[in-house]
Coordinates of C-alpha atoms and ligand atoms in Angstrom, one line a residue:
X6 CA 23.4 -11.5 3.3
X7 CA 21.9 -8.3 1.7
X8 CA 24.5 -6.0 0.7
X9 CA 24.9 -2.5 2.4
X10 CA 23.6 0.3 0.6
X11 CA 26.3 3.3 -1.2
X12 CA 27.1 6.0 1.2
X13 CA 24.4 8.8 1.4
X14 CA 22.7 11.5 3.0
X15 CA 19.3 11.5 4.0
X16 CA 16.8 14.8 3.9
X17 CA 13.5 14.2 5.3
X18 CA 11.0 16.6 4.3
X19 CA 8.0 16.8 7.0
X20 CA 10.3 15.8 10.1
X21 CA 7.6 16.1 12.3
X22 CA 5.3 14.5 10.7
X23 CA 3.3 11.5 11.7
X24 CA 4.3 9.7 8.9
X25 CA 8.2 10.3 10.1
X26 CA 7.6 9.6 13.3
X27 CA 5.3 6.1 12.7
X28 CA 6.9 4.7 10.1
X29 CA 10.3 6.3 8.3
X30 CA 12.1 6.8 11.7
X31 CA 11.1 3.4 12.8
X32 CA 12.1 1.7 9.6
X33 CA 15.8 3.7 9.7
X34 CA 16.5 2.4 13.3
X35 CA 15.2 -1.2 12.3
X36 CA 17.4 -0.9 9.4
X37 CA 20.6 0.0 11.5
X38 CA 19.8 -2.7 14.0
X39 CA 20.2 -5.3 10.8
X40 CA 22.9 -3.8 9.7
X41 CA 21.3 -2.3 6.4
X42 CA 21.6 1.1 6.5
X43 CA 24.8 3.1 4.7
X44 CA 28.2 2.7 6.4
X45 CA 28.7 6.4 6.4
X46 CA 24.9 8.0 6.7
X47 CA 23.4 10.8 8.1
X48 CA 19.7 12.5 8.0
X49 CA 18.9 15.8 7.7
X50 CA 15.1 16.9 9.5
X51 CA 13.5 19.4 7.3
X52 CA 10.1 21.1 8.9
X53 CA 8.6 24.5 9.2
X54 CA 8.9 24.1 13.1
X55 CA 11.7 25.7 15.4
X56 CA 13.8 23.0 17.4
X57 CA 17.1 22.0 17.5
X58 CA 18.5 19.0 16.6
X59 CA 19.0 17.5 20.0
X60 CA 15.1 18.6 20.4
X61 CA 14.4 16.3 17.3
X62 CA 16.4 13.5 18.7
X63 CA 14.3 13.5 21.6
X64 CA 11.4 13.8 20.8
X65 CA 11.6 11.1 17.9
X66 CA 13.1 9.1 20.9
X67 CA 10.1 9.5 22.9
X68 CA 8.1 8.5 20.3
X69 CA 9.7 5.2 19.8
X70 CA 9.2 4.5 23.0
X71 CA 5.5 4.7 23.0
X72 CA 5.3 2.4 20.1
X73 CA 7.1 0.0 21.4
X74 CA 5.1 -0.2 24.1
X75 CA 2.2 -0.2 22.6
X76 CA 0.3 -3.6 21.2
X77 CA 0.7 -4.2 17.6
X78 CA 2.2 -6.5 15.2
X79 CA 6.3 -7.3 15.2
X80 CA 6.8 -4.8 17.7
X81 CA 10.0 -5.1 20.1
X82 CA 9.9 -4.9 23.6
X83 CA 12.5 -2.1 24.1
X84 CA 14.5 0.5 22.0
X85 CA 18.2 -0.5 21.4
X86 CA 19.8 2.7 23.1
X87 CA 23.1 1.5 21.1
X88 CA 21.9 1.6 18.2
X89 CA 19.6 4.3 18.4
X90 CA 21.9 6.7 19.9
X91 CA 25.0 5.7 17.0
X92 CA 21.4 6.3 14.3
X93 CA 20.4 9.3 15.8
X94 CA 24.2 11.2 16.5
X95 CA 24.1 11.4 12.9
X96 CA 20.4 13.4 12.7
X97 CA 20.3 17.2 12.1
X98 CA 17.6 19.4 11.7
X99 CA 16.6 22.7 9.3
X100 CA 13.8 25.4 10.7
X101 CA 12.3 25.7 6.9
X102 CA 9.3 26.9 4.7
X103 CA 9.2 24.8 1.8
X104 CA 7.6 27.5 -0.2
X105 CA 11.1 30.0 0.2
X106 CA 14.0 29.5 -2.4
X107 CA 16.4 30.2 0.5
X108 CA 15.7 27.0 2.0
X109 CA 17.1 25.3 -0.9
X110 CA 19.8 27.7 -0.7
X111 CA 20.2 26.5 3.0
X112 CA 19.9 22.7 2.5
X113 CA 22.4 23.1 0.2
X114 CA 25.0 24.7 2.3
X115 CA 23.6 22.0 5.4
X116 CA 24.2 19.1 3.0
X117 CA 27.5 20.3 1.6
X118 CA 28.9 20.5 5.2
X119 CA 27.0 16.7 6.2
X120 CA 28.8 15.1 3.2
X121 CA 32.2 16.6 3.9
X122 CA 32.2 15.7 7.7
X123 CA 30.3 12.1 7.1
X124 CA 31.9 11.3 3.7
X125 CA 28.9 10.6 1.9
X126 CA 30.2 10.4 -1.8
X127 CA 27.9 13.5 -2.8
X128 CA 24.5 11.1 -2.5
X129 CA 21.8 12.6 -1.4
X130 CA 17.7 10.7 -1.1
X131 CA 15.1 13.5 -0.5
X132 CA 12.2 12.2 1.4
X133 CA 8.6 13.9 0.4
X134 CA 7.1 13.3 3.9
X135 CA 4.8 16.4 3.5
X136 CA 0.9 17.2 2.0
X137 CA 0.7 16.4 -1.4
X138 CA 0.2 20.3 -2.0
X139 CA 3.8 20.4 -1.3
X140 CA 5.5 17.8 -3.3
X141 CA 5.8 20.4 -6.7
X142 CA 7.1 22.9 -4.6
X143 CA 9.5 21.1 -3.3
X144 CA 10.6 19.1 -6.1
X145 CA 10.8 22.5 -8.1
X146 CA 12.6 24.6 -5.0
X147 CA 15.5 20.9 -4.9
X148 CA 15.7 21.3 -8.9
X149 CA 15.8 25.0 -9.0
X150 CA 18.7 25.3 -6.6
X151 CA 20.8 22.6 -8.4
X152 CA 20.5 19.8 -5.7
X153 CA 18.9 17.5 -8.5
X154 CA 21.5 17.1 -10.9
X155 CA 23.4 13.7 -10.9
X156 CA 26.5 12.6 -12.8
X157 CA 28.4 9.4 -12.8
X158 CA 29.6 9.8 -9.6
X159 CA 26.9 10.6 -7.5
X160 CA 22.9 10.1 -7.1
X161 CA 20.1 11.9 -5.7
X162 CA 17.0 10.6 -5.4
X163 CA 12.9 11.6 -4.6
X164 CA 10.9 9.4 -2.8
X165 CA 7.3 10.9 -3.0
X166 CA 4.5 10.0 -0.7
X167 CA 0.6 9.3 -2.0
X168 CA -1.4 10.5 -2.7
X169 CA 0.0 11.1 -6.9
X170 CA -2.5 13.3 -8.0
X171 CA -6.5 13.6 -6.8
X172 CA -7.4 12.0 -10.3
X173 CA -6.0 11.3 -13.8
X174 CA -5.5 15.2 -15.1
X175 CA -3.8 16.4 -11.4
X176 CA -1.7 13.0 -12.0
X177 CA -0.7 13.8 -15.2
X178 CA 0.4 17.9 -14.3
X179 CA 2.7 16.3 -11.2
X180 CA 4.2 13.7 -13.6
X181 CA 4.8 17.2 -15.8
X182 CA 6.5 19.1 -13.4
X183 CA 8.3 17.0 -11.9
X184 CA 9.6 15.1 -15.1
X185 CA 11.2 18.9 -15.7
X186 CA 13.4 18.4 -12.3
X187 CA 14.3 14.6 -12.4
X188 CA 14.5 12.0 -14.7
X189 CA 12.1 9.2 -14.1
X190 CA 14.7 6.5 -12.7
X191 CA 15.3 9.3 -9.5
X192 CA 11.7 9.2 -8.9
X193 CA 10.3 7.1 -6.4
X194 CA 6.8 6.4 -5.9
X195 CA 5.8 5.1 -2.9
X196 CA 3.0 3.1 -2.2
X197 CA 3.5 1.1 1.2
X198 CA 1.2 -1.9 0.6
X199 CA 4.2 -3.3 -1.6
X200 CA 6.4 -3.1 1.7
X201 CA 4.6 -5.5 2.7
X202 CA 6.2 -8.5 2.9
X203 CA 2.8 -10.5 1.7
X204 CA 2.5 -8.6 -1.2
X205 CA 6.0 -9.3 -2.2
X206 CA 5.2 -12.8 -1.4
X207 CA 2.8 -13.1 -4.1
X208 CA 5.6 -12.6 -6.9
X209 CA 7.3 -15.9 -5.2
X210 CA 4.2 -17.9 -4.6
X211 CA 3.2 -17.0 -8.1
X212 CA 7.1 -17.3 -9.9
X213 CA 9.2 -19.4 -8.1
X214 CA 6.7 -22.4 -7.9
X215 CA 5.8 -24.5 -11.0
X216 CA 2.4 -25.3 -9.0
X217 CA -0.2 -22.3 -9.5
X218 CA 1.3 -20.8 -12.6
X219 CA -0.6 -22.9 -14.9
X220 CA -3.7 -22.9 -13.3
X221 CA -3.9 -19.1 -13.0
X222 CA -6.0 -18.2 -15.6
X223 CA -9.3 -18.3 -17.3
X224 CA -9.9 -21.5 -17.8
X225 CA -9.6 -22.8 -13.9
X226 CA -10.5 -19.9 -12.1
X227 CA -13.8 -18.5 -11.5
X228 CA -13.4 -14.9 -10.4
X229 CA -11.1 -13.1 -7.8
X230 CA -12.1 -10.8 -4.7
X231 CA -10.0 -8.9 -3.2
X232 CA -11.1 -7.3 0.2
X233 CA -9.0 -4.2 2.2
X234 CA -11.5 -4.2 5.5
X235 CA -10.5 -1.6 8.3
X236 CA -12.3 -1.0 11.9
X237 CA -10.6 2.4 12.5
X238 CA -13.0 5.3 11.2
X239 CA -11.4 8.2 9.7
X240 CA -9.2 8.9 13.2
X241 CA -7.7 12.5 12.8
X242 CA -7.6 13.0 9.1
X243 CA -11.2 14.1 8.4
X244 CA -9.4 17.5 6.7
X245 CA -8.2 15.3 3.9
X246 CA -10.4 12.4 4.0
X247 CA -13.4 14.7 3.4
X248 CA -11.7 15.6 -0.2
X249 CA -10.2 12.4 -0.9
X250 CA -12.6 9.4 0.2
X251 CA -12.3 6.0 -0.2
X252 CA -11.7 5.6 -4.1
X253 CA -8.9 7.8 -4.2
X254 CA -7.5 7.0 -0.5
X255 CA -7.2 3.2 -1.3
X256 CA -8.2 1.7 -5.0
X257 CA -6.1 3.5 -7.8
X258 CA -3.2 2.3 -5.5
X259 CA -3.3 0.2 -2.9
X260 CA -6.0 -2.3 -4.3
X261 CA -4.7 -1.8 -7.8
X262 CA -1.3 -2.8 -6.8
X263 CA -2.9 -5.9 -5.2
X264 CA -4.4 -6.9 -8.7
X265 CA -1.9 -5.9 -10.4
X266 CA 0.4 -8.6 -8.5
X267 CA -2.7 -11.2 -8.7
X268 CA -3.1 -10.5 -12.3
X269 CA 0.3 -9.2 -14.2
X270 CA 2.3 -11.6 -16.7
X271 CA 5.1 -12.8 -15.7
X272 CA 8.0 -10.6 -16.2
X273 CA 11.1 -11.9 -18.2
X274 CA 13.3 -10.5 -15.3
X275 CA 13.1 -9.6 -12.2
X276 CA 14.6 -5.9 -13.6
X277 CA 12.4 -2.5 -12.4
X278 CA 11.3 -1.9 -15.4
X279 CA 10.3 -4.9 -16.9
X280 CA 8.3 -5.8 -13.7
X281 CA 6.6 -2.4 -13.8
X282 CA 5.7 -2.6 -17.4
X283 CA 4.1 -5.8 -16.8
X284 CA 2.1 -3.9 -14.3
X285 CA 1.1 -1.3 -16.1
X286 CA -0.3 -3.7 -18.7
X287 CA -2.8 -5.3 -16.5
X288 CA -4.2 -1.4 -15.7
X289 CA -3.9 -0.5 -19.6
X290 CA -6.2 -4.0 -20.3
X291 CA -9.0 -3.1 -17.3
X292 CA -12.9 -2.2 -18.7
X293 CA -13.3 1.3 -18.6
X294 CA -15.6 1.7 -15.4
X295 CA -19.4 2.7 -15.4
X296 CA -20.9 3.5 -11.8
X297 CA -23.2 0.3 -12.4
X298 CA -19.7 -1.5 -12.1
X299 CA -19.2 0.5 -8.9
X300 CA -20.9 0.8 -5.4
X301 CA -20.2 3.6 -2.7
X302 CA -21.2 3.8 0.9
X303 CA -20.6 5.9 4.1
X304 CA -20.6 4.6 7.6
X305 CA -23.6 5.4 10.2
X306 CA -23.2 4.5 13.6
X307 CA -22.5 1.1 15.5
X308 CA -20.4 -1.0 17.2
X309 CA -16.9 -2.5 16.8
X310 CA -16.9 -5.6 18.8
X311 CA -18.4 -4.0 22.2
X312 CA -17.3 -0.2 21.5
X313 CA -20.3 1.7 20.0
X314 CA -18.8 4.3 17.6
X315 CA -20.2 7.5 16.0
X316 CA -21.5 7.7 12.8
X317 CA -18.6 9.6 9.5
X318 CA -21.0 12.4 9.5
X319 CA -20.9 12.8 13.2
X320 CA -16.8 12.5 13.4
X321 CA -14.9 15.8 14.2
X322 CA -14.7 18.3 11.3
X323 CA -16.9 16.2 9.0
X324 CA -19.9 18.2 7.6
X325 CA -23.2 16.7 9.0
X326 CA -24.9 16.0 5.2
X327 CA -21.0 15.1 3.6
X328 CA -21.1 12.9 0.2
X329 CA -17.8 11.2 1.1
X330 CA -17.8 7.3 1.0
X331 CA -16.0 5.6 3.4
X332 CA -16.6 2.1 1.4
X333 CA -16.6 1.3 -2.4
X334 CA -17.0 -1.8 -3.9
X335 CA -16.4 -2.3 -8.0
X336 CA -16.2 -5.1 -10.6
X337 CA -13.4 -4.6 -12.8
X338 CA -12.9 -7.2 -16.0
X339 CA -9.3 -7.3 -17.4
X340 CA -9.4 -7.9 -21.2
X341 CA -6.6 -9.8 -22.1
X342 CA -6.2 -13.4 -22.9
X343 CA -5.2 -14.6 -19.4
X344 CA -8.3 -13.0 -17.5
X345 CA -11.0 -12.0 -20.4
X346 CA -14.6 -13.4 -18.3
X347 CA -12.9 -13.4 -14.8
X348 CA -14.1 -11.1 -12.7
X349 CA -12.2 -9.2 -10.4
X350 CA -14.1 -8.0 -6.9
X351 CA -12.4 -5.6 -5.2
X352 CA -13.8 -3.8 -1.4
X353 CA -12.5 -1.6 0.9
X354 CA -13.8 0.0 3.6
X355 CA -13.8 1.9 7.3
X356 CA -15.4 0.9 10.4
X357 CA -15.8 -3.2 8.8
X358 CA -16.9 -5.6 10.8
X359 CA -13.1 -6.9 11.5
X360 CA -9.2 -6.1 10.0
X361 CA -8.8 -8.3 7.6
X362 CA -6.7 -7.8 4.1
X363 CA -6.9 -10.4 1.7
X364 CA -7.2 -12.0 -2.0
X365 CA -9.2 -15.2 -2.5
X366 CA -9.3 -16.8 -5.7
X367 CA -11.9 -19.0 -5.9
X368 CA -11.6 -21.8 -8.7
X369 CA -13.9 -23.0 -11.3
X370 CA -15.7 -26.2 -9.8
X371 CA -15.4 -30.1 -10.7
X372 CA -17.0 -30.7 -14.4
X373 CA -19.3 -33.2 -13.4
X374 CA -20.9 -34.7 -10.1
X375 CA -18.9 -37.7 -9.5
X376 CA -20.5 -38.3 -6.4
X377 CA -23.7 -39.8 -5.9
X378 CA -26.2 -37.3 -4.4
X379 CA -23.9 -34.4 -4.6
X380 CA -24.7 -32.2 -7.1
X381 CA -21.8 -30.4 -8.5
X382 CA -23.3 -26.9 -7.7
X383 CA -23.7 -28.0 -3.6
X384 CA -20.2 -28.6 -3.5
X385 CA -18.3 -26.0 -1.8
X386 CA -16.1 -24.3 -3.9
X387 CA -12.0 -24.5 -3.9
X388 CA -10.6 -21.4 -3.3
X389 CA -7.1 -20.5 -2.5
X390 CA -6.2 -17.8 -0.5
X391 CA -3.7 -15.0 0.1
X392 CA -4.2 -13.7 3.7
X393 CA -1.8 -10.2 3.4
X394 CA -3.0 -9.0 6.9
X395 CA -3.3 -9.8 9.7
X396 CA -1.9 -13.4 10.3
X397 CA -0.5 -13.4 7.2
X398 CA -0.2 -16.5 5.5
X399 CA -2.2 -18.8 2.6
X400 CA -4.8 -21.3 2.3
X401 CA -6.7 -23.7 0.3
X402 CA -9.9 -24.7 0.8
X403 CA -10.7 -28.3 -1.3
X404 CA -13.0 -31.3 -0.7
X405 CA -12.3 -34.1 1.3
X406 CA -14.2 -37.1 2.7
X407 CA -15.4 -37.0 5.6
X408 CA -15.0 -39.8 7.5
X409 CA -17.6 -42.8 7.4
X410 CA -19.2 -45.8 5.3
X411 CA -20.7 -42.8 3.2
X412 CA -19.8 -40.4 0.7
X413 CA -20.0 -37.2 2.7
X414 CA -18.0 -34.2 1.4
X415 CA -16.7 -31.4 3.6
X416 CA -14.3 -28.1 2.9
X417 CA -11.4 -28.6 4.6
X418 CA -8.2 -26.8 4.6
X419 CA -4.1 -26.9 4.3
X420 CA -3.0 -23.6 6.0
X421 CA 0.3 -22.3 5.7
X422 CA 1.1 -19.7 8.3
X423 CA 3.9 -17.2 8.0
X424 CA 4.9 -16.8 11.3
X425 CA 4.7 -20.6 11.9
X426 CA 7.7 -20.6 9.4
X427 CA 9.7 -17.8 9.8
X428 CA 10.8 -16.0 12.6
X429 CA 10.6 -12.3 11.1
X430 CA 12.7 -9.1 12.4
X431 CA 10.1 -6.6 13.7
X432 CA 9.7 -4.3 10.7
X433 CA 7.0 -1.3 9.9
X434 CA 6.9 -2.5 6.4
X435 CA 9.2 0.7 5.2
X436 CA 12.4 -0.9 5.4
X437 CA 12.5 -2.9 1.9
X438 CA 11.3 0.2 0.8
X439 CA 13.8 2.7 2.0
X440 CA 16.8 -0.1 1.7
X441 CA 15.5 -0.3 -2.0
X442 CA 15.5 3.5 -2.5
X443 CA 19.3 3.4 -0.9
X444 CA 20.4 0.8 -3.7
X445 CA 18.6 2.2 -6.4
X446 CA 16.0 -0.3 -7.2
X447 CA 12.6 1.1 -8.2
X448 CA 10.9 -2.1 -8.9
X449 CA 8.3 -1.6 -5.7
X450 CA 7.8 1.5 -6.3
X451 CA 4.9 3.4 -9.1
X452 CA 6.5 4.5 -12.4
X453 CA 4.6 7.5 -14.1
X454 CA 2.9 5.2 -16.5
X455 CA 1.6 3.1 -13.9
X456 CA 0.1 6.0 -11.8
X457 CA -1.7 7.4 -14.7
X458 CA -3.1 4.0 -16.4
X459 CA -4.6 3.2 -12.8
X460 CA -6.4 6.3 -12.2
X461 CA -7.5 6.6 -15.7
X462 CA -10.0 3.9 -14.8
X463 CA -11.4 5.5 -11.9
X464 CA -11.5 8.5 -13.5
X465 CA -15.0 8.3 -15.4
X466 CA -16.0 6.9 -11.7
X467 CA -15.1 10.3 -10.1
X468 CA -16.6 12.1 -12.0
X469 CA -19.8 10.9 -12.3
X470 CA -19.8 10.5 -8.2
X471 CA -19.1 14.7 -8.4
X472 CA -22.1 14.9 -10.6
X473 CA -24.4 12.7 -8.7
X474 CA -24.5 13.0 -4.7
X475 CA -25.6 10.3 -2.9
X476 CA -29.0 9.7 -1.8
X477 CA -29.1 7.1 0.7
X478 CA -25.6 7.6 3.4
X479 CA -25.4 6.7 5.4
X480 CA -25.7 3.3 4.3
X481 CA -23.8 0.7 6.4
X482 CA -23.4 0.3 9.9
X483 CA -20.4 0.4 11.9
X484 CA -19.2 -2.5 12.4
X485 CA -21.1 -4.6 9.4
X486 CA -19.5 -6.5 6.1
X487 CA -20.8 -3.2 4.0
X488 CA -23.6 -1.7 2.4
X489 CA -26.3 -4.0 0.6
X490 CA -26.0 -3.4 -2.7
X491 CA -22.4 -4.1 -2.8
X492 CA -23.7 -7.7 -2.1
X493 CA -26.2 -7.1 -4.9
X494 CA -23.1 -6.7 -7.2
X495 CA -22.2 -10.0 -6.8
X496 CA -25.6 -11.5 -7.4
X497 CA -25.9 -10.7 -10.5
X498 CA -23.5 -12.8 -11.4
X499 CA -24.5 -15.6 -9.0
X500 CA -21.3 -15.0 -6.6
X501 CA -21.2 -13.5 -2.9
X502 CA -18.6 -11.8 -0.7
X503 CA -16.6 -13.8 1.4
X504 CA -17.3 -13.3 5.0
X505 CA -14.6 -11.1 6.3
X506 CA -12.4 -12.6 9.0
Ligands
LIG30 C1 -3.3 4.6 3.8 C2 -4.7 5.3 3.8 O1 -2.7 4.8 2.6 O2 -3.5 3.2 4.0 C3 -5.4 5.0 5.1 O3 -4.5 6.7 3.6 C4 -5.5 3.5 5.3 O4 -6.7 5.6 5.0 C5 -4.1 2.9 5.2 O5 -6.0 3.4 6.6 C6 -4.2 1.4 5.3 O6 -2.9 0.8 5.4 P1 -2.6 -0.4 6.3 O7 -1.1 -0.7 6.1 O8 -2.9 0.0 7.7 O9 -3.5 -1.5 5.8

């Protein structure tokens, strides 16, 4: 049975925000259902937008509603009025500009009053919900009007959103000013592919078996690809997709993270900091990128399944000739004695043929061609892999007879299926996160060295994509596995994508 989080106050910054409404509200109210929230807790709305707090209430109540009742993965049927209403009785809400020093004068008086009436032991988690423009201004404006400062008998905390900077220097200048405000064990980084509970999985699969550990290296695997493939196109968000793209939206965090699990050491204890160190290593021992390592593309138009969809440059407020990619393929090689000669594939892309998330390892083949008539190199290959969404689960592929007097060979496979196993609570994927923030562990979460090892190897990549516009978007359909020479990567070292499925 986990155990229940200190007393503390909540102060969600952006309360009307998509991001509070799909997934932070959602994880709260599936965190109260199991029992895992605070015994005395209350959450404070912060937003530039006039309503009331029973306005709030209602309207995140609404919202709810719609998603349960839309299609999706480990969604419920129907909102639990009990424990909504006994969550959300507890909700207030500030009118605020984030850029004005009286709103921290404000929240301040607000979260004095909360504590007193809810008991809250003087803990206090500020939730960064807000565009990353905001997150030194509000970190300075919390600091500034003494709402930071900690002792032994009470925390506060800052969970900040991504992205962490728009490359290594605007990285390093947030981890700056905000390192004046906090201390790094109050910050928390979040990046919400470690919420996942397939990510986390690949820690156990990896640690807690004696199996795979000592064939996870160089000298039984081949190479690793790692694949991120999304149908939607860029939806609503073409005002900051235009200036962020696919590099920055997904790979010096999300994909990263990915290898960084797949790849890291393993940790002496399961302690934050030791975990994250071990992290950090594997982006400290990556080549330094060159764009031949690297391949970007931009979607034109096609079809997903039977719905024919516009082309990026034809999505609302787009520009008709724009140089963002939607898709970026790299080879990174990590130089260390575990993975030196391995390569690491990593993709990610909009408007892919299907949903898929994924990391196959595919292992080295059988020395020598045991087998009359089968030549070692028409064997199909083993490969093992981690299926993080959807149907998550694992599988190995391997050789087998087929049935018969002769000596046919086949791929076949032993498929392990989450859901088959465990009956999982519905969850958005924030609630390890936020229960983690509530109990102070910060080992899912980015530390400062972390954030600014990873994007100092995309760094030479961005720059040299500012330099050089692209010549040929768009360069994929809508719908397909990518653009061609992302397969032409892989050729050169006599390996090809997976098909994505
Ligand atoms: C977000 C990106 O961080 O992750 C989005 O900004 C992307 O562009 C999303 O679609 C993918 O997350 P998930 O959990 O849907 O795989």
């Amino acid at each position: 049975m986990a155990k229940t989080p200190p007393n503390c106050a909540m102060v969600l910054f952006g309360a009307h925000g998509d991001l509070t409404k799909r997934l932070v509200i959602p994880a709260l109210y599936n965190l109260a259902r199991q029992n895992q929230l605070p015994k005395n807790f209350a959450l404070l709305g912060v937003d530039h937008n006039n309503c009331t707090a029973k306005q709030w209430r209602d309207d995140l109540h609404d919202f709810m509603e719609s998603l349960t009742q839309s299609k999706g993965e480990a969604k419920e049927k129907k909102i639990d009025e009990k424990v909504w209403k006994k969550l959300s009785a507890n909700f207030h809400y500030l009118t605020a500009d984030f850029t004005k020093d009286k709103t921290y004068s404000d929240l301040g008086a607000e979260l004095a009053k909360m504590d007193k009436a809810y008991k809250l032991d003087g803990n206090a988690l500020f939730y960064l919900a807000v565009a990353d423009r905001f997150f030194g201004t509000v970190v300075d404006g919390l600091g500034h009007a003494g709402l930071l400062k900690q002792n032994g008998k009470h925390w506060r905390r800052v969970v900040i959103e991504k992205p962490f900077g728009h490359d290594l220097k605007s990285a390093k200048e947030l981890n700056a000013r905000i390192r004046k405000q906090l201390d790094e064990h109050q910050i928390f980084r979040i990046d919400h592919f470690l919420g996942k509970e397939t990510v986390q999985n690949i820690l156990a699969l990896r640690f807690a078996n004696g199996l795979f550990e000592p064939i996870w290296n160089r000298d039984r695997i081949d190479h690793v690809q790692i694949t991120v493939a999304e149908t939607v196109g860029v939806e609503e968000r073409a005002g900051f997709y235009e200036v962020t793209g696919a590099l920055r939206d997904m790979v010096p965090n999300h994909l990263f993270q990915l290898v960084a699990m797949m790849a890291m050491e393993p940790p002496s204890s399961f302690d934050a900091d030791v975990v994250r160190a071990r992290k950090a290593d594997v982006f400290k021992a990556m080549h330094p990128l060159t764009t031949s390592d690297v391949v970007r593309g931009q979607y034109g138009a096609g079809k997903i399944g039977d719905e024919a969809v516009r082309a990026y440059r034809s999505e609302d407020g787009v520009k008709k000739d724009s140089a963002t990619e939607t898709y970026v393929a790299m080879k990174l090689g990590i130089d260390n004695w575990r993975w030196a000669g391995v390569p690491f594939y990593i993709r990610t892309g909009k408007r892919m043929t299907r949903r898929s998330t994924e990391i196959a390892i595919r292992f080295k083949r059988a020395p020598y061609a045991l087998f009359r008539e089968t030549k070692t190199e028409e064997m199909k290959s083993d490969w093992l892999v981690l299926r993080i969404q959807p149907d998550e689960g694992i599988c190995l592929h391997f050789n087998a007879k087929q049935p018969g007097t002769e000596m046919v060979l086949d791929s076949v496979a032993l498929n392990f299926n989450y859901k088959d196993w465990f009956k999982a609570a519905p969850a958005v994927g924030y609630e390890t996160l936020l229960y983690d923030v509530f109990t102070g562990d910060g080992t899912l979460f980015q530390r400062a060295d972390q954030v600014e090892a990873a994007w100092a190897v995309v760094d030479p990549i961005l720059k040299a994509w500012a330099e050089e516009k692209p010549t040929d978007f768009p360069n994929y359909k809508a719908g397909s596995a990518g653009p061609k020479a992302a397969d032409e990567l892989l050729r050169e070292d006599g390996h090809a994508w997976r098909a994505i499925e």
